[in-house]
CSV table of C-alpha atoms in Angstrom, one decimal:
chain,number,residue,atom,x,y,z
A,1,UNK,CA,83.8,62.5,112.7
A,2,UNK,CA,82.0,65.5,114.1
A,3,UNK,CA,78.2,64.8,115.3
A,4,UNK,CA,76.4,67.7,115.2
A,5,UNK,CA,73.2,68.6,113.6
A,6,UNK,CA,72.6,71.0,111.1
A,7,UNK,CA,70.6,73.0,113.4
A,8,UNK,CA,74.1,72.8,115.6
A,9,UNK,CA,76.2,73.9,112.9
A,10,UNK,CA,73.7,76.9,112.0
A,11,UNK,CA,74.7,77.9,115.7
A,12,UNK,CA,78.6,77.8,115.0
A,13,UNK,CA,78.2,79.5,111.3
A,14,UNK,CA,76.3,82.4,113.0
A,15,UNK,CA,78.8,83.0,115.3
A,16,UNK,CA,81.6,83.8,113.0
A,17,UNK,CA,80.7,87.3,112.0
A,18,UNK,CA,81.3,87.5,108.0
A,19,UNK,CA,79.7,90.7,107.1
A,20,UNK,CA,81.4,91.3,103.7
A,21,UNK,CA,83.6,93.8,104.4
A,22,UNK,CA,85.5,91.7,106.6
A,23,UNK,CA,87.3,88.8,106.8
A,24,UNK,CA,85.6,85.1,106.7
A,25,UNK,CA,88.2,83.1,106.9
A,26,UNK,CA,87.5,81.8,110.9
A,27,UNK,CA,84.4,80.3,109.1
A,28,UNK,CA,86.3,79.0,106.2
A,29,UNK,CA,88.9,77.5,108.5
A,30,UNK,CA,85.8,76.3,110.8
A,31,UNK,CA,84.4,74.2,107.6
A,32,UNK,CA,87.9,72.9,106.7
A,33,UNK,CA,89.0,71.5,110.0
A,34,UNK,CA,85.4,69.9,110.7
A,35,UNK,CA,85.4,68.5,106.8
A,36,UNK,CA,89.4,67.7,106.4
A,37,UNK,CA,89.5,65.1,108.7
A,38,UNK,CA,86.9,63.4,107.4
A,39,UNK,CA,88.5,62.3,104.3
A,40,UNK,CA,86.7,65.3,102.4
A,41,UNK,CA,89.0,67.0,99.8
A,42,UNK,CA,89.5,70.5,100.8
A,43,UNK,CA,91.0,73.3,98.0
A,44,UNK,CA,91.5,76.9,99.6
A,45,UNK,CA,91.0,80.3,96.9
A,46,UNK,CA,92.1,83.4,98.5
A,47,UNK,CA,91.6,86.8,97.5
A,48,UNK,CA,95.0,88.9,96.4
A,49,UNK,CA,94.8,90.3,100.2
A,50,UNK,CA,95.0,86.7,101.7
A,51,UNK,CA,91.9,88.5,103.7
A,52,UNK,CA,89.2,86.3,102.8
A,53,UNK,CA,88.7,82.7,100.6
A,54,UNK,CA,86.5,80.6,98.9
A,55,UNK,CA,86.5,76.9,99.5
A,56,UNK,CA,85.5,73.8,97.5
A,57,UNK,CA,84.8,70.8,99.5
A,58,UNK,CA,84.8,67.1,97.5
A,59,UNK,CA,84.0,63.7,98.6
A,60,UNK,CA,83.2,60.8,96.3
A,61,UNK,CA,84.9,59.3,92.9
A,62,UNK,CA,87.3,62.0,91.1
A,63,UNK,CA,86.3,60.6,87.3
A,64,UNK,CA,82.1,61.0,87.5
A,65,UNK,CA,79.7,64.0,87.1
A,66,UNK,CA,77.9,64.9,90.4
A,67,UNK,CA,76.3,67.9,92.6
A,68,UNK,CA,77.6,70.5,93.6
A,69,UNK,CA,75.9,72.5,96.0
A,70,UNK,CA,76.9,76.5,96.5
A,71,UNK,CA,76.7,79.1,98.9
A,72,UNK,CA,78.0,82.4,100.1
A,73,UNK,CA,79.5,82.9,103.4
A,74,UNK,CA,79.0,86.5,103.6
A,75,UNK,CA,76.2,88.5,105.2
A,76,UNK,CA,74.8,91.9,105.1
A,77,UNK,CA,75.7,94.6,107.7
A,78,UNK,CA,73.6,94.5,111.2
A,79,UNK,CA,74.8,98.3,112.0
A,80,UNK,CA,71.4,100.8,112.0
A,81,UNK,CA,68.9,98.1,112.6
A,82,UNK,CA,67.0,97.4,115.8
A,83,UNK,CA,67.7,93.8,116.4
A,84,UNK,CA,65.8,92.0,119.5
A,85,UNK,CA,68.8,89.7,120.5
A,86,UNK,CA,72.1,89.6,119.0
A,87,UNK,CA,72.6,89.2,115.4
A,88,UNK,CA,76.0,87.1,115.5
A,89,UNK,CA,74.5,84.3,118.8
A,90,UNK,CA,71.9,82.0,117.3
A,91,UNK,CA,68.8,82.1,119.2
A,92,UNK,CA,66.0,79.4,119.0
A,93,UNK,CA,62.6,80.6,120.2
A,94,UNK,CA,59.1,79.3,119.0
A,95,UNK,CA,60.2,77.2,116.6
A,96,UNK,CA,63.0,79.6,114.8
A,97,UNK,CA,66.5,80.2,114.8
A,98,UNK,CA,67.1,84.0,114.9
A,99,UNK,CA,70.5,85.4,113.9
A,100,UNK,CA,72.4,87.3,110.8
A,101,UNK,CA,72.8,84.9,107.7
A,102,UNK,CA,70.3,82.6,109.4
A,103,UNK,CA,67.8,82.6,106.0
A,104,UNK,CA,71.2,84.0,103.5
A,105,UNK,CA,72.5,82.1,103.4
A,106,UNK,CA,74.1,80.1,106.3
A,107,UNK,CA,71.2,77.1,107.2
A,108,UNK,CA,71.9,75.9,103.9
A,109,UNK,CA,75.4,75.5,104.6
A,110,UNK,CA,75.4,73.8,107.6
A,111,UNK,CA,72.8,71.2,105.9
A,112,UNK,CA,75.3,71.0,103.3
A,113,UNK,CA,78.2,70.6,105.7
A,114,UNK,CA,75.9,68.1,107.5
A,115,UNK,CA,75.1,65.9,104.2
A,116,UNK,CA,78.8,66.5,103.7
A,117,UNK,CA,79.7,64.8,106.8
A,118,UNK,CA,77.4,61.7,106.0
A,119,UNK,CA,78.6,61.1,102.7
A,120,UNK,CA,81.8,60.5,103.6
A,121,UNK,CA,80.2,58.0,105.9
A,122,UNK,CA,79.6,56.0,102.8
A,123,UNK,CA,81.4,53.5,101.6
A,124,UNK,CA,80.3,53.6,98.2
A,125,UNK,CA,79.4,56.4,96.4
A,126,UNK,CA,79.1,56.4,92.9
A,127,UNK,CA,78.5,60.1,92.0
A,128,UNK,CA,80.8,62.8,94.1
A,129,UNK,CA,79.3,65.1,96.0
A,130,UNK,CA,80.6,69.7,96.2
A,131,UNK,CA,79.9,71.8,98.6
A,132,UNK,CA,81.5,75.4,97.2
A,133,UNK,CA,81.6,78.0,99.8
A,134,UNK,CA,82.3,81.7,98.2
A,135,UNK,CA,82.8,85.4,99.7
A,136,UNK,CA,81.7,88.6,99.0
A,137,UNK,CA,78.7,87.7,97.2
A,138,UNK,CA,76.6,90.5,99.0
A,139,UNK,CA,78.5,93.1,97.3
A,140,UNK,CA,77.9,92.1,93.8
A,141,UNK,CA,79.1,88.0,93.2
A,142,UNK,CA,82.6,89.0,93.3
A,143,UNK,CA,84.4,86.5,95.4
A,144,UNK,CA,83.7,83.7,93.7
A,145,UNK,CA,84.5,84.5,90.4
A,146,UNK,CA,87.8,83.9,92.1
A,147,UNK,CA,87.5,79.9,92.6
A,148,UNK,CA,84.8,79.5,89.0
A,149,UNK,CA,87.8,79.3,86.7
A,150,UNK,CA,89.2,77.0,88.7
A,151,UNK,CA,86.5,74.1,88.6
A,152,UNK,CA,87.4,73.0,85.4
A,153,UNK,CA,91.0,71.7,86.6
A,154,UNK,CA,88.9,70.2,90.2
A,155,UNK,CA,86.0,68.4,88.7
A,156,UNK,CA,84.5,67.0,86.4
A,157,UNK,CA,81.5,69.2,85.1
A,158,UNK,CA,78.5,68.4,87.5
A,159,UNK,CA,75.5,66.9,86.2
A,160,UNK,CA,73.3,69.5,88.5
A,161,UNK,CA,74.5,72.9,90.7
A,162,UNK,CA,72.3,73.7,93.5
A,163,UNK,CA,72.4,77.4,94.4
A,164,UNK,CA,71.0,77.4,98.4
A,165,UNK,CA,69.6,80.7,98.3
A,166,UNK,CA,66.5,81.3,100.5
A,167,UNK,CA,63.5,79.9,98.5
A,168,UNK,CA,61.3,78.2,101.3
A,169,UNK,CA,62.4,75.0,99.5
A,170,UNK,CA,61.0,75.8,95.8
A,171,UNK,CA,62.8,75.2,93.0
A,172,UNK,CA,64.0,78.5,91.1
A,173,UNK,CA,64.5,78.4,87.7
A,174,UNK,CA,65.1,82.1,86.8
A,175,UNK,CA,66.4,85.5,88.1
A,176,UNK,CA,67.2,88.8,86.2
A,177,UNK,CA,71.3,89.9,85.4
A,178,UNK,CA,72.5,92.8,87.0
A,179,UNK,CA,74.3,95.3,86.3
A,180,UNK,CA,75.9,98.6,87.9
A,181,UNK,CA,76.8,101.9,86.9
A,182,UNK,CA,78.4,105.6,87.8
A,183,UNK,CA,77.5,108.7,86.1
A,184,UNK,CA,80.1,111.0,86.8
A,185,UNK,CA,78.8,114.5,86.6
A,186,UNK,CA,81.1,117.2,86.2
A,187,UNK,CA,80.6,121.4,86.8
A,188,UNK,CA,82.1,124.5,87.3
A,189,UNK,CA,82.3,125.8,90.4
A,190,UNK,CA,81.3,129.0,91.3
A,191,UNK,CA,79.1,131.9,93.6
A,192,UNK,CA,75.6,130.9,94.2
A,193,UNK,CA,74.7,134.7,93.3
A,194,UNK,CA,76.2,134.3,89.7
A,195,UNK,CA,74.3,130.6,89.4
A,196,UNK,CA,73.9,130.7,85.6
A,197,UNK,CA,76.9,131.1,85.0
A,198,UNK,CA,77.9,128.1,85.7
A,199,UNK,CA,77.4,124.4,85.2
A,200,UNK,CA,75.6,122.9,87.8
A,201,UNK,CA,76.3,119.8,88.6
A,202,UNK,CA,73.7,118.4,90.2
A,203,UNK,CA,71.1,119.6,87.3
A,204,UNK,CA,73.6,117.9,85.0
A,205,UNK,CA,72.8,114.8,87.1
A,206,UNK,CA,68.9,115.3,86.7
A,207,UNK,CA,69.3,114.8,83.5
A,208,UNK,CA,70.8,111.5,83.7
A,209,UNK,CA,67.9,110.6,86.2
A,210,UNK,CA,65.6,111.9,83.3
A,211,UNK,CA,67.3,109.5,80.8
A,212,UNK,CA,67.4,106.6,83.4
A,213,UNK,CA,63.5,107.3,84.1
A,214,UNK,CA,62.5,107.6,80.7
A,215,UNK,CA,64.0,104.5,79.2
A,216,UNK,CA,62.3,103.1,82.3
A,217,UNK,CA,59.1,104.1,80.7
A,218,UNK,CA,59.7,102.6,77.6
A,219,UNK,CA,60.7,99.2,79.0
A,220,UNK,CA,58.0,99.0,81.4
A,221,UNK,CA,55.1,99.9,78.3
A,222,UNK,CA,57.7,97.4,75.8
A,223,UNK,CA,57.2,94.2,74.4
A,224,UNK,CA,59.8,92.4,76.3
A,225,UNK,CA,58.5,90.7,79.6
A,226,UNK,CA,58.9,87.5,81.5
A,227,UNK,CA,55.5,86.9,83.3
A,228,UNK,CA,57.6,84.6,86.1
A,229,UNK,CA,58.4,87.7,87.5
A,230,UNK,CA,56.6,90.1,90.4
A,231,UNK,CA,58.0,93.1,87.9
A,232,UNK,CA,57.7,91.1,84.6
A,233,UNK,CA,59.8,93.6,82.6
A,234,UNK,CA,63.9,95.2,83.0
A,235,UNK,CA,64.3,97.4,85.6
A,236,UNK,CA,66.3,100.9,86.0
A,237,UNK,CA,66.8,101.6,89.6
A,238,UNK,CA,69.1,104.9,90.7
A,239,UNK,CA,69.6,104.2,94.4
A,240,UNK,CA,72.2,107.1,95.2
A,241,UNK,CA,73.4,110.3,94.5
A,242,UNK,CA,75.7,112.8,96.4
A,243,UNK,CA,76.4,116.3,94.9
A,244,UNK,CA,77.7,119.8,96.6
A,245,UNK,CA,79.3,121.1,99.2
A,246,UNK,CA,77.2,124.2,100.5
A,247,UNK,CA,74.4,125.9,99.3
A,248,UNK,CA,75.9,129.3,98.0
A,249,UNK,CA,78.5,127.1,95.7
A,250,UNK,CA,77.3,126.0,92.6
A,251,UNK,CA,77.9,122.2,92.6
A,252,UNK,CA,81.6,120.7,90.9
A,253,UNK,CA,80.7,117.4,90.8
A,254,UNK,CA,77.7,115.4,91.3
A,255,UNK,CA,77.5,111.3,91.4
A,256,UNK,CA,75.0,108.8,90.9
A,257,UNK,CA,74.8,105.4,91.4
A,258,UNK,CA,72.2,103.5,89.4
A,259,UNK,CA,71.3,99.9,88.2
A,260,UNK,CA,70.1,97.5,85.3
A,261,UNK,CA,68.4,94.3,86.5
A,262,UNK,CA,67.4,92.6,83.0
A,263,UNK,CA,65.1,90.2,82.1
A,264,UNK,CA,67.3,87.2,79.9
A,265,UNK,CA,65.5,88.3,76.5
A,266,UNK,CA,67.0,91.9,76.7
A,267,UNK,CA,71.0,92.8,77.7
A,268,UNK,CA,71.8,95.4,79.2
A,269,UNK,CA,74.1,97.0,76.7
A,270,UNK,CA,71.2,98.1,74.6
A,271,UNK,CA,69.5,99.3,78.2
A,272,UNK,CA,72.8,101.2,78.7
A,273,UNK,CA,72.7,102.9,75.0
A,274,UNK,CA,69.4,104.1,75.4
A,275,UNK,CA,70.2,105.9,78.3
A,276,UNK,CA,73.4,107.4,76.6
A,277,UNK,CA,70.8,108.8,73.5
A,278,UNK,CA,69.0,110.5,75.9
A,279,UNK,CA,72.0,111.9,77.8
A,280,UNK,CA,73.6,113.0,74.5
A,281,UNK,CA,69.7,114.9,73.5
A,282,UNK,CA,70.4,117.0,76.9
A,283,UNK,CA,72.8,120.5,76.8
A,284,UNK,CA,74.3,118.6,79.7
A,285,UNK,CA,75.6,115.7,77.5
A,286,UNK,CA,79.8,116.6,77.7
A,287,UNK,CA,80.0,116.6,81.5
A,288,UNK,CA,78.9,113.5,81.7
A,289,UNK,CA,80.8,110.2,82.3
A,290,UNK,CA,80.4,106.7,82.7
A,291,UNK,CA,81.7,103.8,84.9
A,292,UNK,CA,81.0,100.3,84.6
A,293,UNK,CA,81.5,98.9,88.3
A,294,UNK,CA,80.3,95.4,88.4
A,295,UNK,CA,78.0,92.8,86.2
A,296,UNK,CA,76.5,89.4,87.2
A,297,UNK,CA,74.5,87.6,84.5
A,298,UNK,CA,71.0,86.1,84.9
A,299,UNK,CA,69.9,82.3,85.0
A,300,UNK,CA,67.1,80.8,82.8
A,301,UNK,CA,67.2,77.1,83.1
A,302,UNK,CA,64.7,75.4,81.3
A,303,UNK,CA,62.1,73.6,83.3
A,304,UNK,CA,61.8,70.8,80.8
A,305,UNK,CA,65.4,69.9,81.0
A,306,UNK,CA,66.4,66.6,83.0
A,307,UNK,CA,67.5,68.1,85.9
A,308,UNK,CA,64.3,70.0,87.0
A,309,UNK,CA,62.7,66.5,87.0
A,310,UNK,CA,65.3,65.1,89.4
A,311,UNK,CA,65.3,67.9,91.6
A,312,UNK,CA,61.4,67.7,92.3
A,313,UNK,CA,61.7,63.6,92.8
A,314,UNK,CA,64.1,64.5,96.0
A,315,UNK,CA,61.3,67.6,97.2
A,316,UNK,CA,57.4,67.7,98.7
A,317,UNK,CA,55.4,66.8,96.1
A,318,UNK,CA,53.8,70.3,96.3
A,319,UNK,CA,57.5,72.4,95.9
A,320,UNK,CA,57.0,74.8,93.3
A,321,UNK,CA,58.6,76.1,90.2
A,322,UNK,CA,59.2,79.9,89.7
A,323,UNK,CA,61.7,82.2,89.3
A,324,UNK,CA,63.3,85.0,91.9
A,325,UNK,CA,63.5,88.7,92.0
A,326,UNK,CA,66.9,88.4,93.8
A,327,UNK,CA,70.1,87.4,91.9
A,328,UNK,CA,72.5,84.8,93.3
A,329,UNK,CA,76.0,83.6,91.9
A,330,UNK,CA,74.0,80.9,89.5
A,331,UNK,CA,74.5,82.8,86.1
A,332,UNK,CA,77.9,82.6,87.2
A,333,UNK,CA,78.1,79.0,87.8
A,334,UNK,CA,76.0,77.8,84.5
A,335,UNK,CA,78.5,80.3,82.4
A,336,UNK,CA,81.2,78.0,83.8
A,337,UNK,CA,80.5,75.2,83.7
A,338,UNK,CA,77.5,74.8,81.0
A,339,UNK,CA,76.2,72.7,83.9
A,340,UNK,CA,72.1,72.8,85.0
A,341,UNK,CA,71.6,75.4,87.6
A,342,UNK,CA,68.9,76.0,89.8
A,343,UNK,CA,68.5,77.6,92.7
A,344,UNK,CA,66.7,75.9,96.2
A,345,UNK,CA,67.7,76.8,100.2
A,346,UNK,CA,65.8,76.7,103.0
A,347,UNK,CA,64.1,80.1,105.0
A,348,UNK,CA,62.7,83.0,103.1
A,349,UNK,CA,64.5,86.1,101.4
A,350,UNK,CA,61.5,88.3,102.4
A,351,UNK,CA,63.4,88.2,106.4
A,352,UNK,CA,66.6,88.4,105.0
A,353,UNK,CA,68.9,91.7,105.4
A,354,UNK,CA,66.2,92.6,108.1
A,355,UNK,CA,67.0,92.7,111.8
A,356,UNK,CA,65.7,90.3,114.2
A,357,UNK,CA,66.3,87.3,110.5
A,358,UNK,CA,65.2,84.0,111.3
A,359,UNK,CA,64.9,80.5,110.2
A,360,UNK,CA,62.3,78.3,110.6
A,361,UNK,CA,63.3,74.8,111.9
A,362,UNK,CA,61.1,73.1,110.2
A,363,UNK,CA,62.8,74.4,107.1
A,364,UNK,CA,65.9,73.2,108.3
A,365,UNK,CA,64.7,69.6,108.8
A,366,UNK,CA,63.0,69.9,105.2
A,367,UNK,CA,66.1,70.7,103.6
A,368,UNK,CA,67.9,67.9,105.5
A,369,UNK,CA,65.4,65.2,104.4
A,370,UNK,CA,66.0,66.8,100.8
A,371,UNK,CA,70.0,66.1,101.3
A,372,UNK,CA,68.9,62.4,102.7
A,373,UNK,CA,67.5,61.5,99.2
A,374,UNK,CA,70.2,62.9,97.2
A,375,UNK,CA,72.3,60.7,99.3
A,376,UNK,CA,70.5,57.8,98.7
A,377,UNK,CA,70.6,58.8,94.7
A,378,UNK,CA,74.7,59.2,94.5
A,379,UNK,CA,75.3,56.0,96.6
A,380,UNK,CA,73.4,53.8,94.7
């Protein structure tokens, strides 16, 4: 039975770097030799490359709805930032614990590994207790899509999922879907001199950007908004383009990257169609294509369900209820399973994917007194 802190683990988890476009399976192997042994049930998903996996942890009867706690073992690139110690060695300094995937999302997963590690201290538990560790969430929820349609055969359907995304201990009812496209703009090459002779790509592409900004308009001055929200309305983000090759050839191909983040009382199909009608009102409207490359859906758990209530019994009196501007894999999860989902971690997203990312300790050990009450719940 290992005996390290949370605070301990953090250390360890920091130390494997799991930036998502490589491997984590030292961490995942970490978590199943330091859980195994404890009489924790283990089940290993791996991705078709047998690069990376998710993991589902279990301790406690097989036959009763419990919790299942969530979190992503991936983190965001360090390369390009200016980082005052090094991102992948832990280091605690005036009362924080400074390293990528401190805040996202690995101090939640070592207090989870830590309550892990108690409750199969227990004798007696009469509700099981999940811990689900996923990959490559950074890069759109994919990996754990993987190990979802699996639950169902694992476990029975949890009364409550906790997703441990950063949210200084709040409870977070609520963040918008997301969705990503391509616009594939096609042109005809050709002399700069003889320009209008051709199709230029990379106008073709400004009128996408027109479409995508307009319908932005619309939404924005529309009657569909969610007050919970800092931008209480849909958003249309483009966040890339690349087009041409040199400035005396008329552009071939241009490419844009854009994004739907939607409120749950609009979709994004009829975001998407929008965009197409003003596409198809431009001369540009046949060189353009389309690519869906990847959708998550939103959460929008009621606060007056059951759940919510339970949740704030095992928090500070003062935790709050509100709802994110970030997505996490909980839309996911409640699509699933149909279970109640909410979302509550330790450390703030407004450090995450920022050099020199911290947690503060005293997080930590709020997030470990919240595990020492849902203990004391399932054991009863």
């Amino acid at each position: 039975m290992s005996n390290l802190s949370s605070i301990q683990l953090l250390k360890k988890l920091v130390a494997f770097d799991t930036t998502s476009y490589k491997s984590n399976l030292e961490l995942i192997m970490f978590v199943k030799n330091l859980l195994e042994p404890a009489g924790i049930s283990i089940t290993l998903n791996f991705n078709p490359e047998q690069t990376k996996a998710n993991l589902l942890a279990s301790i406690g009867p097989k036959d009763q709805a419990g919790v299942l706690l969530s979190g992503h073992t991936d983190v965001v690139p360090v390369e390009g930032q200016a980082w005052s110690s090094e991102p992948f060695q832990a280091l605690i300094k005036d009362d924080k614990i400074y390293g990528r995937g401190t805040a996202d999302m690995k101090g939640f997963i070592a207090c989870a590994m830590h309550a892990m590690l108690k409750a199969a201290q227990m004798p007696e538990l009469t509700k099981p207790l999940h811990l689900c560790l996923s990959y490559d969430e950074e890069i759109g929820c994919i990996g754990v899509r993987g190990i979802l349609g699996l639950l169902s055969e694992l476990i029975i359907q949890p009364e409550l999922c906790v997703i441990g995304e950063p949210t200084s201990m709040n409870i977070a009812t609520g963040h918008k879907g997301k969705a990503v496209f391509k616009a594939i703009c096609r042109g005809q090459e050709g002399h700069s001199a003889l320009a209008p002779l051709y199709v230029n790509a990379i106008y073709c592409a400004q009128s996408v950007v027109e479409a995508i900004t307009t319908t932005q308009k619309q939404i924005a001055e529309g009657p569909i908004v969610d007050m919970d929200y800092d931008v209480p309305y849909t958003t249309v983000h483009v966040g890339k383009i690349q087009g041409g090759k040199a400035l005396n050839i008329v552009p071939n191909e241009c490419v844009l990257d854009y994004e739907i983040r939607n409120v749950a009382e609009q979709n994004t199909e009829s975001v998407q169609e929008k965009i197409f009608e003003y596409v198809e009102q431009s001369p540009y409207a046949k060189f353009v294509s389309f690519q869906e490359i990847n959708q998550y859906p939103g959460l929008n758990t009621s606060t007056t369900i059951q759940a919510v209530k339970f949740l704030q019994t095992l928090l500070d009196p003062a935790t709050e209820l509100q709802k994110i501007s970030f997505g996490t894999e909980g839309g996911l999860f409640h699509q699933q399973l149909n279970s109640a989902v909410l979302v509550c971690g330790p450390g703030s997203i407004q450090v995450a994917h920022k050099p020199d990312e911290y947690i503060e300790i005293s997080q930590m050990q709020e997030c470990d007194a919240f595990f020492e009450r849902l203990l004391s719940h399932i054991k009863r």
